[in-house]
Every structure is written in C-alpha cells, then in structure tokens.
GROMACS .gro file of C-alpha atoms in nm:
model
  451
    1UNK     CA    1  -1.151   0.100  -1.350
    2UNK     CA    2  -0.937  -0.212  -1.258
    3UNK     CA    3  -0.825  -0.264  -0.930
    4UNK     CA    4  -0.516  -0.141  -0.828
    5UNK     CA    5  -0.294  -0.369  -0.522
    6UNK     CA    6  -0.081  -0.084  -0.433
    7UNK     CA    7  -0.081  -0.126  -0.020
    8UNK     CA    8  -0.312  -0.519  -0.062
    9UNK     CA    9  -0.004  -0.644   0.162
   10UNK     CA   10   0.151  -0.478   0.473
   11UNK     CA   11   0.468  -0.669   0.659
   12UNK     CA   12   0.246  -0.936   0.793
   13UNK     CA   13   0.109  -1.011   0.475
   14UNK     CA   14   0.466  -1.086   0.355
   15UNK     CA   15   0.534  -1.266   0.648
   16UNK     CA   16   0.260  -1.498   0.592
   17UNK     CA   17   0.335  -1.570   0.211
   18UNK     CA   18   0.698  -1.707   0.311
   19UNK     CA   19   0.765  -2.099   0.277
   20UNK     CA   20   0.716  -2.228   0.629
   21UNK     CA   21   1.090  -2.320   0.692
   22UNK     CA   22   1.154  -1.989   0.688
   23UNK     CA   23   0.872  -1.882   0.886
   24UNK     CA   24   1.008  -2.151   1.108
   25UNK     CA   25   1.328  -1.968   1.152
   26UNK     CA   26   1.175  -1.611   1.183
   27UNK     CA   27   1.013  -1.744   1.520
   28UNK     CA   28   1.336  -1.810   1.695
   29UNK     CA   29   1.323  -1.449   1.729
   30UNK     CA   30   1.122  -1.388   2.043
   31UNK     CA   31   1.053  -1.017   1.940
   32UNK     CA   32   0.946  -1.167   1.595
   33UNK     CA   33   0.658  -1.353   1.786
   34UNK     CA   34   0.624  -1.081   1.953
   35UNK     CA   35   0.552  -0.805   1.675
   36UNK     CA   36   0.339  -1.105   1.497
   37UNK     CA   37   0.138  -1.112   1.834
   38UNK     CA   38   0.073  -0.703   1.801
   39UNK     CA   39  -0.037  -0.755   1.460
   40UNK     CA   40  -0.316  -1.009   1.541
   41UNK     CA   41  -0.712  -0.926   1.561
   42UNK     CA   42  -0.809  -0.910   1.931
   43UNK     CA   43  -0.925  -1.245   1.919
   44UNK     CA   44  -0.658  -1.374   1.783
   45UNK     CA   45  -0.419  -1.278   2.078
   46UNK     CA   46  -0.667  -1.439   2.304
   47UNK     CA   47  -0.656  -1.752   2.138
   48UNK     CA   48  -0.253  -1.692   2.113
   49UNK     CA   49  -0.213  -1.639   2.509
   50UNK     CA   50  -0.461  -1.870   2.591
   51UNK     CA   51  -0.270  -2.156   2.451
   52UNK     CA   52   0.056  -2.040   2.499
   53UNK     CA   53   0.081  -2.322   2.776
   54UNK     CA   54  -0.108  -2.618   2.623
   55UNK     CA   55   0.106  -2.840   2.431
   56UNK     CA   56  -0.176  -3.070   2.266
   57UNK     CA   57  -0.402  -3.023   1.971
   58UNK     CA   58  -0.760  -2.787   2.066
   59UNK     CA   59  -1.074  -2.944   1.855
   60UNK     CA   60  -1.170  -2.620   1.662
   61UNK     CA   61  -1.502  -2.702   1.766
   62UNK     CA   62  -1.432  -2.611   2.118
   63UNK     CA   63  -1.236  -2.235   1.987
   64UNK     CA   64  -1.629  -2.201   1.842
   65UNK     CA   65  -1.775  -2.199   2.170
   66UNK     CA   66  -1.521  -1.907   2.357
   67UNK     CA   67  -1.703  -1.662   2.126
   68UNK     CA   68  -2.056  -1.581   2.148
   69UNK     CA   69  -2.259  -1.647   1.811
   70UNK     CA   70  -2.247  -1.305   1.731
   71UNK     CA   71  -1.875  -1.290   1.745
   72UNK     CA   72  -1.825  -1.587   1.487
   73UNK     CA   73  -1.737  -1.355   1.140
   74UNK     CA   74  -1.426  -1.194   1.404
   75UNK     CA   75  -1.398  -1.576   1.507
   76UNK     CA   76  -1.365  -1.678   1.180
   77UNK     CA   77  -1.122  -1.388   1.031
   78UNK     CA   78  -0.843  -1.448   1.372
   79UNK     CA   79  -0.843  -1.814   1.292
   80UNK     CA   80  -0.768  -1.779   0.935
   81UNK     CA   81  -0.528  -1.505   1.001
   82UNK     CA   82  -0.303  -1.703   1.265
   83UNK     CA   83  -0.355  -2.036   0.994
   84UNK     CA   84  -0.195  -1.775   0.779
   85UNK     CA   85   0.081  -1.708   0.985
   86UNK     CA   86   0.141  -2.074   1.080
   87UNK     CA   87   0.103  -1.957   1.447
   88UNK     CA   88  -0.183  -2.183   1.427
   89UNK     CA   89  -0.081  -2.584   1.279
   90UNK     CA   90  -0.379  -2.725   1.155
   91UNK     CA   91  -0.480  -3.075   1.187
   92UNK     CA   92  -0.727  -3.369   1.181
   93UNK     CA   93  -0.809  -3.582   1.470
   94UNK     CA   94  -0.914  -3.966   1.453
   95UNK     CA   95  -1.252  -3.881   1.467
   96UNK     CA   96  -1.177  -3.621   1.141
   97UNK     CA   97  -1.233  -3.306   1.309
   98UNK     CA   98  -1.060  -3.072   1.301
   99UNK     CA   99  -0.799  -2.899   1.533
  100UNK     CA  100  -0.557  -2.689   1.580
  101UNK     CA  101  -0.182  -2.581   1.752
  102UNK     CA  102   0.031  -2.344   1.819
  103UNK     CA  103   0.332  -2.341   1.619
  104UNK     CA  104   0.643  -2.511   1.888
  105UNK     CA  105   0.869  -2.248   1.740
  106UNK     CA  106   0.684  -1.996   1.779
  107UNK     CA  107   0.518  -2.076   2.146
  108UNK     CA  108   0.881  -2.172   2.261
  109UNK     CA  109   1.029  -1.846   2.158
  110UNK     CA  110   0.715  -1.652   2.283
  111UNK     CA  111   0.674  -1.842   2.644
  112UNK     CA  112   1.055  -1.726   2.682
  113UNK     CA  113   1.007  -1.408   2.607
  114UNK     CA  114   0.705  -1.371   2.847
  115UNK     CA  115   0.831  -1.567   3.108
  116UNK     CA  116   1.232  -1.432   3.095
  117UNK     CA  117   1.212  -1.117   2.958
  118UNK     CA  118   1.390  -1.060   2.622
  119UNK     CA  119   1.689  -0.802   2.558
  120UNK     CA  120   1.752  -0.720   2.198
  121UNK     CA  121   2.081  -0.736   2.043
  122UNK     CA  122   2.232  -0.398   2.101
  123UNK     CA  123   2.168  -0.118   2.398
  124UNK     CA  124   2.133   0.226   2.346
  125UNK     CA  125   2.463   0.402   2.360
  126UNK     CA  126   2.560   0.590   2.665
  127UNK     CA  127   2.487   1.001   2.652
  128UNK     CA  128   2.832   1.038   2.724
  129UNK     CA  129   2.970   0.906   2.448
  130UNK     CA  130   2.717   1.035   2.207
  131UNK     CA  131   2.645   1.433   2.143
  132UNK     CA  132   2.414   1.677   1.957
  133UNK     CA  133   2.073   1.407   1.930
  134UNK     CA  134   1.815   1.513   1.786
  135UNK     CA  135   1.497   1.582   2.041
  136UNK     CA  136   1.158   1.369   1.897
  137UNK     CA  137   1.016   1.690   1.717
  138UNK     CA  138   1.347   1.761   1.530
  139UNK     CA  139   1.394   1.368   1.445
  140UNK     CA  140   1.027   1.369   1.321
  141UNK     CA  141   1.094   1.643   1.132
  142UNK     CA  142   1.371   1.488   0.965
  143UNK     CA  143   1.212   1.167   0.908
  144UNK     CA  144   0.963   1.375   0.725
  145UNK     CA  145   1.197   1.604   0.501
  146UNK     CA  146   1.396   1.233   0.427
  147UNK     CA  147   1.043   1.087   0.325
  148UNK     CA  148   0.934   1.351   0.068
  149UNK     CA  149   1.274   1.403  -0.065
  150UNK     CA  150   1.250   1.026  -0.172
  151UNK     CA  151   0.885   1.068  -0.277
  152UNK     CA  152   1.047   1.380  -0.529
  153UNK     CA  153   1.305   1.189  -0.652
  154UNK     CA  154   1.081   0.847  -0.706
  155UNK     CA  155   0.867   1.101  -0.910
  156UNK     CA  156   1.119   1.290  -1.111
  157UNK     CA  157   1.453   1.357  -1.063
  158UNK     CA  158   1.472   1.669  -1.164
  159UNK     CA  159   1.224   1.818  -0.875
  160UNK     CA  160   1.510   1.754  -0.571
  161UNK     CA  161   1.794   1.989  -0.537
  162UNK     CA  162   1.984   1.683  -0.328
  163UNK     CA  163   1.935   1.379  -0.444
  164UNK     CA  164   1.926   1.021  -0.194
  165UNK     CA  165   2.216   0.794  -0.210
  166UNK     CA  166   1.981   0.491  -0.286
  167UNK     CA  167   2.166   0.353  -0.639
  168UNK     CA  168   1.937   0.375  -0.964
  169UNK     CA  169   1.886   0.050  -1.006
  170UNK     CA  170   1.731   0.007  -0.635
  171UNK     CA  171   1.517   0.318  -0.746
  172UNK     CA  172   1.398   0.181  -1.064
  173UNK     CA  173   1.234  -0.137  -0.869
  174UNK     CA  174   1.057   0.120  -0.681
  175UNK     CA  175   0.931   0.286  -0.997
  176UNK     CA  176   0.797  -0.034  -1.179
  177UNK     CA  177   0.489   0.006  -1.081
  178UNK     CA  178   0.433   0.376  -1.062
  179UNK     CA  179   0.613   0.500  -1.347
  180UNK     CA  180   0.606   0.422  -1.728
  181UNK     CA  181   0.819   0.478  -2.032
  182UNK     CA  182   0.797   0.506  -2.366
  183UNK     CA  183   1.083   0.456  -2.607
  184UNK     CA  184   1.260   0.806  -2.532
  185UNK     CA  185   0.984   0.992  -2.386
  186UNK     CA  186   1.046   1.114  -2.018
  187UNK     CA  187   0.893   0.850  -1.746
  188UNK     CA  188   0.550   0.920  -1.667
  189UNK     CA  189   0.315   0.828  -1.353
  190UNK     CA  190   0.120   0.525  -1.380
  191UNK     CA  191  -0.272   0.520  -1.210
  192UNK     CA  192  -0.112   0.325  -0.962
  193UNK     CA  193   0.172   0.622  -0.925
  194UNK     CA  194  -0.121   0.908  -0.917
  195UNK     CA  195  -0.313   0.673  -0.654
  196UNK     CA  196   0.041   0.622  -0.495
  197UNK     CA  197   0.075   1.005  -0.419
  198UNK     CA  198  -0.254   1.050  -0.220
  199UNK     CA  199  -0.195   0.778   0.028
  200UNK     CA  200  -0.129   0.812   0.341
  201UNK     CA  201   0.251   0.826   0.472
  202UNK     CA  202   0.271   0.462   0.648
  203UNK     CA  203   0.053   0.330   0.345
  204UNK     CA  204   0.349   0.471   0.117
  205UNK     CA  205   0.627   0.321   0.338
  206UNK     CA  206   0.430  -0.013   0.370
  207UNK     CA  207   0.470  -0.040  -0.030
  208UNK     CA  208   0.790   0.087  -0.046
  209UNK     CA  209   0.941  -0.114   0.227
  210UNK     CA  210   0.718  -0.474   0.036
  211UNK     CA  211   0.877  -0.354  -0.315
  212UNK     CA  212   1.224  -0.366  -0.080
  213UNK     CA  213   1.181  -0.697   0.093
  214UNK     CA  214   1.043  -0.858  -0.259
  215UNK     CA  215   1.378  -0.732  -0.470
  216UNK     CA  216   1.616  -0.858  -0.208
  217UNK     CA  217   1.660  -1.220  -0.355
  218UNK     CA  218   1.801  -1.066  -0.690
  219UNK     CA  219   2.046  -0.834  -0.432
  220UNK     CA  220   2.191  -1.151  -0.274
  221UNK     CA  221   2.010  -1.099   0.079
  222UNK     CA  222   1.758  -1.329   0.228
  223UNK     CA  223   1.428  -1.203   0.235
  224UNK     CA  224   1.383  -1.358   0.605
  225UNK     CA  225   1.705  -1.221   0.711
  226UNK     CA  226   1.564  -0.882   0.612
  227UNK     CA  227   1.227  -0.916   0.761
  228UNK     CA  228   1.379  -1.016   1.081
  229UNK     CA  229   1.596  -0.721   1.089
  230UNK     CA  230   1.357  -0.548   1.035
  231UNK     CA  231   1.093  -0.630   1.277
  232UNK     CA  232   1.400  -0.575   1.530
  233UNK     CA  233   1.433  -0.254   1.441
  234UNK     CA  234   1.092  -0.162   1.554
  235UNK     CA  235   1.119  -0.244   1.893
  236UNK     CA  236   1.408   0.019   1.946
  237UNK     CA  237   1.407   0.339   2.105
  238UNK     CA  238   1.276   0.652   1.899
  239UNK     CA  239   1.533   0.905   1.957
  240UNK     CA  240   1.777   0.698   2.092
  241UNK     CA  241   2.155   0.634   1.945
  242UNK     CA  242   2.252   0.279   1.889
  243UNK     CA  243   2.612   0.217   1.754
  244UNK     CA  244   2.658   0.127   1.422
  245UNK     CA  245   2.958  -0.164   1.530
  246UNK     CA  246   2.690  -0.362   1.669
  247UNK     CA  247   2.537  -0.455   1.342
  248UNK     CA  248   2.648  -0.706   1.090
  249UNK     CA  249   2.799  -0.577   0.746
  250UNK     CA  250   2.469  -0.687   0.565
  251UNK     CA  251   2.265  -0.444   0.868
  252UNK     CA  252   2.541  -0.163   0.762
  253UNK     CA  253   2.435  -0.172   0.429
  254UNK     CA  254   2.044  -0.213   0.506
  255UNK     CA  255   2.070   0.107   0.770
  256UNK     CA  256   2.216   0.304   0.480
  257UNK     CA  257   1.909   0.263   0.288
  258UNK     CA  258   1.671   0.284   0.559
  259UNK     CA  259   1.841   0.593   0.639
  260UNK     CA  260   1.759   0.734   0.292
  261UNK     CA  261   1.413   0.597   0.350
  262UNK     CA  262   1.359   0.879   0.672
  263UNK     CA  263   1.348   0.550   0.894
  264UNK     CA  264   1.656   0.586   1.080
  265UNK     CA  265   1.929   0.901   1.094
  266UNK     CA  266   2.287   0.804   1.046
  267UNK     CA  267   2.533   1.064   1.286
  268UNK     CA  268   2.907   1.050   1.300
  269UNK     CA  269   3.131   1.117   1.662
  270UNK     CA  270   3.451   1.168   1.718
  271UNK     CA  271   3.517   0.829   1.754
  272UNK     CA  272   3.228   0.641   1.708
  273UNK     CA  273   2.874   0.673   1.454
  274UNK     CA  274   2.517   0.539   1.520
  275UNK     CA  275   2.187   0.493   1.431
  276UNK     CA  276   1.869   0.665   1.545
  277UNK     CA  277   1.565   0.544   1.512
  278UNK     CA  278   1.293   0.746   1.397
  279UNK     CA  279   0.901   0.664   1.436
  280UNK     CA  280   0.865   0.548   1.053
  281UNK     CA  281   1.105   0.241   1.170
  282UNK     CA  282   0.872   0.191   1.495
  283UNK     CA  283   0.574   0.145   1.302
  284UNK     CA  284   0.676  -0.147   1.088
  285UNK     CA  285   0.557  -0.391   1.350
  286UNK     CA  286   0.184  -0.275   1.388
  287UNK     CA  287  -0.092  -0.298   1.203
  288UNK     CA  288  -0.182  -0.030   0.908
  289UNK     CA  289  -0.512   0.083   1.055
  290UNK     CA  290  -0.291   0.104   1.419
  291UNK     CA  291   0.008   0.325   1.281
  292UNK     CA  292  -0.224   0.588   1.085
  293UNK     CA  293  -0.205   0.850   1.354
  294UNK     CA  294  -0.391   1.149   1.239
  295UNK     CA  295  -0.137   1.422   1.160
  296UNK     CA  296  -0.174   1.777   1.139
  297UNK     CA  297  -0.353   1.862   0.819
  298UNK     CA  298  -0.288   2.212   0.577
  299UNK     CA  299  -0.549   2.221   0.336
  300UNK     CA  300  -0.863   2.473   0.320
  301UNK     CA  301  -1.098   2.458   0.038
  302UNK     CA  302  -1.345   2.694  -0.003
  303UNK     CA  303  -1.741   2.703  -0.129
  304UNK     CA  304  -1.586   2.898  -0.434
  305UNK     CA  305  -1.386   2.576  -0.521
  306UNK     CA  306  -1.049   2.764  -0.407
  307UNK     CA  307  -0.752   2.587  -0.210
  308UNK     CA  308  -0.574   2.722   0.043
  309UNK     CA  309  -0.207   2.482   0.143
  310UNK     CA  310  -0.064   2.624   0.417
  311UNK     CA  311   0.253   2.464   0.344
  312UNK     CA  312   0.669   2.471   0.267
  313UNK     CA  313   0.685   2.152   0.127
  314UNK     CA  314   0.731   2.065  -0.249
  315UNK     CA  315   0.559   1.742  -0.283
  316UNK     CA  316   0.272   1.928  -0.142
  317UNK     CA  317   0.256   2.156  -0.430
  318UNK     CA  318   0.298   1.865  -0.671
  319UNK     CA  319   0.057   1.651  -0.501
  320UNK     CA  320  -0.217   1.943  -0.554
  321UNK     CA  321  -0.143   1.966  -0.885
  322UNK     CA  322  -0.299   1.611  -0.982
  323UNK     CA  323  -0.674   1.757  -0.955
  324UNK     CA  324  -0.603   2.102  -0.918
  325UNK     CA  325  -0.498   2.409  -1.071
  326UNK     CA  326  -0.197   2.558  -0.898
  327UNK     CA  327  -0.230   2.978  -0.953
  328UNK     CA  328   0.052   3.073  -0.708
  329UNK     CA  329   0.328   2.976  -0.479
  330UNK     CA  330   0.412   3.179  -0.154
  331UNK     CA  331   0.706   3.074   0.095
  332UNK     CA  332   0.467   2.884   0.296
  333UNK     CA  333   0.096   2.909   0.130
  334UNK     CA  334   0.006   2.733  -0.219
  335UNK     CA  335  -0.338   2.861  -0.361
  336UNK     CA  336  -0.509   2.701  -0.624
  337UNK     CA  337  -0.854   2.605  -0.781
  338UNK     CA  338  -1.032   2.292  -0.807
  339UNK     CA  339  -1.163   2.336  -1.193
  340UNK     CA  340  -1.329   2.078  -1.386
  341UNK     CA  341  -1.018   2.077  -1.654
  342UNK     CA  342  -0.771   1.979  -1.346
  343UNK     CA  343  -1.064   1.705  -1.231
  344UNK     CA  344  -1.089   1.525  -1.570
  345UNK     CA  345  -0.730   1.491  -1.604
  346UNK     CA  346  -0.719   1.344  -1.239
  347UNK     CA  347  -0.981   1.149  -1.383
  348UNK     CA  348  -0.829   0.998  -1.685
  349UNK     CA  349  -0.507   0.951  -1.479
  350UNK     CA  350  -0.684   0.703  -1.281
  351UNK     CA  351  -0.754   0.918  -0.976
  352UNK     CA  352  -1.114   0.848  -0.870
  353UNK     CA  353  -1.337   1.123  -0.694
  354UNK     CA  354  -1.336   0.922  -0.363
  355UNK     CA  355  -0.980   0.952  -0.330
  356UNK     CA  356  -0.942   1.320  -0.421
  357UNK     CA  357  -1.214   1.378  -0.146
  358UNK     CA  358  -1.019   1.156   0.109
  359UNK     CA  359  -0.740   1.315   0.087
  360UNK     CA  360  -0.869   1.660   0.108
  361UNK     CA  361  -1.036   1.543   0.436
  362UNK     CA  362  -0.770   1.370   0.550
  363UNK     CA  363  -0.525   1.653   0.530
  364UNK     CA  364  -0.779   1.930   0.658
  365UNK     CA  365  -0.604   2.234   0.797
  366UNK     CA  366  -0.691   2.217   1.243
  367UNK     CA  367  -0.901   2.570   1.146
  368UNK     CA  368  -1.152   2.358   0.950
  369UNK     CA  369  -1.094   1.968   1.064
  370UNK     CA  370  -1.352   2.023   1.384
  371UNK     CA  371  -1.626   2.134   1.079
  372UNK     CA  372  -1.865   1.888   0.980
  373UNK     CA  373  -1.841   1.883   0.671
  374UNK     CA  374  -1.433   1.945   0.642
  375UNK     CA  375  -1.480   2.005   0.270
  376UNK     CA  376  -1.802   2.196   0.169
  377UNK     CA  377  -2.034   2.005   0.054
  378UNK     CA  378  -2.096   2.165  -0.285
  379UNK     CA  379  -1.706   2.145  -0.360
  380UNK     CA  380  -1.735   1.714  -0.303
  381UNK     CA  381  -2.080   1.682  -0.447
  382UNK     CA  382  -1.938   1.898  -0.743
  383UNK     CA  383  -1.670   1.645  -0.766
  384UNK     CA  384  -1.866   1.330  -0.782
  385UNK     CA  385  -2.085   1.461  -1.055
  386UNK     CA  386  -1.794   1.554  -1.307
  387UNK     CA  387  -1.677   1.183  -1.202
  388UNK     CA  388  -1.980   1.078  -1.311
  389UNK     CA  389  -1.999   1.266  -1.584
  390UNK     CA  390  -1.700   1.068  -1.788
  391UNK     CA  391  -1.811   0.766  -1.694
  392UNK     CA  392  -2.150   0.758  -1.939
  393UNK     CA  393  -1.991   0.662  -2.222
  394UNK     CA  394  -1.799   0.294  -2.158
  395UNK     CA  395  -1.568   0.199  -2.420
  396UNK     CA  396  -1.563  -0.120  -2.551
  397UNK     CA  397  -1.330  -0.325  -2.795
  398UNK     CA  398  -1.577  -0.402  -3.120
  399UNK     CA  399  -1.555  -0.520  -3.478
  400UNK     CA  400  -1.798  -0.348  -3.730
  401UNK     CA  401  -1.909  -0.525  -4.001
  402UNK     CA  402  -2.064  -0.471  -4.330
  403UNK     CA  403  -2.124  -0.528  -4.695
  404UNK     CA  404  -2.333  -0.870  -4.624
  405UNK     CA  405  -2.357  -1.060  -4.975
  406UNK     CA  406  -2.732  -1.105  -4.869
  407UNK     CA  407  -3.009  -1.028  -4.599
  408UNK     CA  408  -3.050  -1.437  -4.478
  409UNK     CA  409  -2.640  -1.425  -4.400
  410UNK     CA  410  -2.711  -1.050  -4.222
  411UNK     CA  411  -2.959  -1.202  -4.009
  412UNK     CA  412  -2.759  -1.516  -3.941
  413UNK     CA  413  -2.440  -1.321  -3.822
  414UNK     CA  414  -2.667  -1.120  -3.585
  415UNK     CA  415  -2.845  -1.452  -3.423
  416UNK     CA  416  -2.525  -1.575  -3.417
  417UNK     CA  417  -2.401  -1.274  -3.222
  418UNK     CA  418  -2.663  -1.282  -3.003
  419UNK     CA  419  -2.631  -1.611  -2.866
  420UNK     CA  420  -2.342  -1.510  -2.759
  421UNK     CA  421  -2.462  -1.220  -2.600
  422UNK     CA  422  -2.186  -1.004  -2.792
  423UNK     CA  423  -2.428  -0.788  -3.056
  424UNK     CA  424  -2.425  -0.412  -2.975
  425UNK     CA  425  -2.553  -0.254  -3.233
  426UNK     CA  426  -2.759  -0.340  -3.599
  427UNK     CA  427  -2.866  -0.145  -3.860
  428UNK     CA  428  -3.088  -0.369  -4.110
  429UNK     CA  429  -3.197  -0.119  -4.348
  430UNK     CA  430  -2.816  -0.028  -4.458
  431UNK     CA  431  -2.718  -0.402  -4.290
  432UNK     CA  432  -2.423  -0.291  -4.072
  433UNK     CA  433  -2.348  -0.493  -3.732
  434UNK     CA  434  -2.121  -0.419  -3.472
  435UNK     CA  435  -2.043  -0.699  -3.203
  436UNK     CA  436  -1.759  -0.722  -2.926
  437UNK     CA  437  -1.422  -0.879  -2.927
  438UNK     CA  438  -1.412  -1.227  -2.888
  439UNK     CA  439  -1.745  -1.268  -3.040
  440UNK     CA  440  -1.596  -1.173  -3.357
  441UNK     CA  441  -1.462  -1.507  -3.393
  442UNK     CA  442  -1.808  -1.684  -3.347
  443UNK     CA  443  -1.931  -1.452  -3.636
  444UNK     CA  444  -1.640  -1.483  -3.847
  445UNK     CA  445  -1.662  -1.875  -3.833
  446UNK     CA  446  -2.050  -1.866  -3.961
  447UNK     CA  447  -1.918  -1.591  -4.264
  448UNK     CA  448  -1.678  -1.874  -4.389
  449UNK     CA  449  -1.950  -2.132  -4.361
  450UNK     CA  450  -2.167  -1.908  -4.609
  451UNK     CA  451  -1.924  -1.868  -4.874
   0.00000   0.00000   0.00000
C-alpha cells in the first residue's frame, strides 16, 4: 500500500521549509523563538540556552563531546533539527571543520525575551466589560462540537444540519486530498480521507491548519505573516476574552476562520466583541507527540465482535461505519458489529488493520481502558488475519503473449524476459508468456528483430 503523508509535517516542519529571509523575519518575534524553543528535542534546548550568550562560532566537534557516546543518535537528530530551523548557521572554519551558530535574529529576539520579559500584543479584556464567558469545560466543549461539525461538512455536506461559514472554495483545498470525483458522481473519500478520519484530533488540525498555511499565497496573505499569527495565538489565555479591535483587518478575517475551525469562539457585547481562545489554538506551538493528551474514550468491543459507542456525536457514528456494521442508533449509544464484509471494505478503502486497532484502543471507553488487553484479543487477532487474508494475491500490471511463429523465438522472448527479471509466468507446451510492464518493451524489441 503506498505511503500516505497525511500529518509527515506539523507547524515546525513548515516553519523549517520557508526561504530563510523569511525565517529571518519570523524571529523578530520573541514568542516565535520562543514556541520554536518548545518544539525542540531536549537536547536541542540545551544546546539553544547554552549558547544563547556566545556570540562566536562552536567547532561541532566540541557539541560531540557534551553528550555521552550513547547519547550521539539524540545528538545527531537536535543538531539536524535546529540546522533545519536555521537556529543553528552552519559553517567551516580555516582548519575545514566544521561549526556552528546561533542564528543573531533569533538569539537577539530570544536573549530579550529571557532577559526583559515579553508582553504580547493585546491583554485580556477586563471582566467588566466582558459578560457570559464560557468556563474551560463549556469552551472545550464547544471547540469540540465546532471541530466535528467541520469534520461533517469536509466529508459530505449533506450530514450537518448547520453548515460553517468557511467559503467553498477554502473547503475544496481542504478536500483535495481526501476526497475524489468523478465526472458527476457524488465526491467520494480518498485512502488518505478514510486514514484522515481515524486520526487523532491535533493530528487532524495539524493537516488542516498545513493545507491552510500552504493555500494562503493564492489568497493574497503571506504565509509568514500567517505562521506568525499564528504561533501568537498560542501563547494566549484559554478562556480568556481578547478584543477583536486589537487585531489587524487581515487577523479579523483569519479569527473568522479559526473560529469555524473550533480554535477560537467569536462573542458579541453591547459595545464591544472578542475572541476566546480555546485549547485547539494553544496547542499549535508544541510538539505532536506533546499535545496528544489522552481523552476520554467511548468505545467497548466485545469477544463476540460487538461494539458498544457510548456516544451523541455524529461523526462518531460515521467514523464506525468505515470497518463496521452499524445495527442501531440510540440518543447516546451506537451498537454495531465488526464483520468481515465491513473489514474488507475498510480494507480496500485503504484502511489498514493497524489503524482500525489503534483507534479502537485509543478511544477505549474508562470501563475497559485500565484492561490489558483494551480490545480482546481474539477481536484484533481476528482482524489481522482477514488483513492478511487479501493481501495473498498481489496484482501486478502484465502483458500476455502468444501465438509465437516458432519455438526458437518462444524461448528467445522468455530469456529475454528473464534477464530482465520481468517473466512471471510460461507455458511451453501451448507457448504462452506473461511478463510485467516495462519489460514488455524489452520483449517487444527482440519480436521485431525476428520478423
């Protein structure tokens, strides 16, 4: 199965793949170089903070001897991440070794920000001015209902009873990737889409929000601009109200969408309106593996095969549905069946076993997460061995031929096949051949040189 990129990048990733005079201007922002700083391997802070201070080049020799020789893969991965980054401006000395330094953008903006303190551009609004804010379980809550409302409407529109206010054309550079169309046909999910669905939430935002941030050139806005907003955003208060007058009218129009998104809610006062973040906007500046809290799962699967989602939710329901057979729907309990007929069309959809299983662990209801096994393990052994089950037969593009005008040219096209290494099958009494694609041509071009 090829290998699909959905989440290969998170925001750093991006970060590191911009030209360096933008980079350059992303580390003015003290609580840029700060957020890249969170987002470094352990060692790679150390090395950060330990030459925050020194202003001339470090032999990289010398970086090889803070770690011990067991530490030299981690070594190894920091330094390449903060070359990456251009934190790290890599060099050669007189003597051709090599060194490195930190970035003078980038340790300017972060010695100021250690030594003075930094303030961002906007304080919370006063609680006098602003009324009815949500407490952190409600605005979680929201962020969530926000979140899976998009996820409906990126599937189908026809499965949300309110539709988001983010344009179609913004939606349909979301949908690239996870959804196809034919001619007139109704858009279907990609393997990407079906691999899409049973990721976890920040992996899901991390896509959406690189999808975002790679599209902004053909909207007219400055992919650094947006990053750097961005990154801003997450070091704001979940839960508190920030006024929408402090932000630029390219910010307006960003919040809007992000507000779609489930990362910020938009409220409206007498007077004045603001912007709340939630924790989906606090995340963007950590790592992947650091944001994936583990939340409160809702599925129980049985020895029998049967599924039990306690759950309200819609996507829910529809992500069950890719491997399993949905019998019934109560106000807050789906019940299915894991059957093989759901499995092998999860299968030929591009869902792999290991994913189904993951996600089924992942989301295990609190009654059965503290079980070892979560998901019995005849249900995930059945699983793998249906899996394994399509994947005997391998299909592979072939030309058959036939009708030789003699044995000597049969036996010719088959040598010449099989230096190649592209003859799959023979059949000398009747003198039929078939070889792979590509080959072909090798065993076409000795045909015309019989005739």
């Amino acid at each position: 199965m090829p290998e699909v990129r959905i989440i290969a990048k998170n925001f750093m990733d991006m970060v590191a793949s911009m030209p360096a005079m933008k980079l350059d201007k992303l580390y003015e922002n003290g609580f840029i170089c700060e957020a890249i700083l969170r987002s470094l391997p352990p060692l790679g802070k150390k090395y950060v903070l330990q030459l925050l201070h020194i202003d001339v080049p470090v032999a990289a020799k010398l970086l090889e001897e803070w770690v011990l020789p067991d530490g030299y893969t981690k070594h190894r991965v920091a330094i390449d991440r903060l070359v990456q980054l251009r934190v790290f401006v890599e060099a050669v000395d007189r003597k051709n070794d090599k060194t490195y330094k930190l970035n003078p953008t980038f340790q300017k903006s972060l010695q100021q920000l250690l030594v003075h303190g930094g303030t961002l551009p906007r304080e919370p609004m006063p609680s006098n001015i602003t009324v009815r804010l949500p407490n952190l379980e409600d605005l979680e809550a929201y962020a969530l209902q926000q979140w899976e409302c998009f996820l409906l409407q990126l599937i189908s529109s026809s499965l949300v009873e309110k539709p988001s206010n983010i344009s179609s054309s913004l939606m349909k550079v979301f949908q690239r990737r996870l959804l196809s169309q034919r001619d007139k046909e109704a858009p279907k999910l990609t393997e990407s889409g079906f691999q899409f669905l049973l990721m976890e939430t920040n992996a899901q935002l991390w896509y959406i929000i690189r999808e975002y941030i790679s599209n902004s050139e053909e909207r007219g806005v400055d992919a650094a601009d947006l990053i750097s907003f961005m990154l801003e955003l997450s070091f704001h208060v979940i839960g508190e109200a920030y006024n929408i007058n402090s932000l630029t009218d390219f910010q307006r129009s960003i919040i809007r969408d992000l507000a779609d998104l489930g990362l910020v809610k938009l409220q409206q006062g007498r007077k004045e309106s603001w912007f709340i973040p939630t924790k989906l906007a606090t995340n963007l500046s950590v790592s992947l593996a650091d944001s994936s809290s583990r939340k409160e799962g809702f599925v129980v699967v049985e020895t029998n095969f049967r599924v039990y989602a306690y759950s309200t939710s819609r996507l829910h329901c529809e992500i069950l549905r890719l491997f399993s057979k949905v019998e019934y729907q109560l106000p807050n309990l789906i019940v299915g069946a894991i059957t093989k007929e759901s499995l092998y069309n999860a299968f030929e959809n591009g869902i792999t076993a290991e994913q189904i299983i993951s996600f089924l662990q992942q989301n295990a209801h609190p009654r059965v997460a503290d079980r070892t096994p979560t998901v019995p393990e005849n249900v995930t052994d059945q699983i793998r061995l249906w899996e394994s089950d399509l994947n005997r037969v391998e299909m592979t593009e072939a030309y058959y031929y036939d009708e030789f005008p003699s044995r000597d040219v049969f036996e010719g096209a088959c040598d010449t096949a099989r230096e190649w290494n592209g003859l799959l099958w023979e059949d000398s009494k009747k003198m039929h051949m078939v070889v792979k694609t590509g080959v072909h041509t090798y065993v076409r071009e000795y045909l015309r040189s019989q005739k």
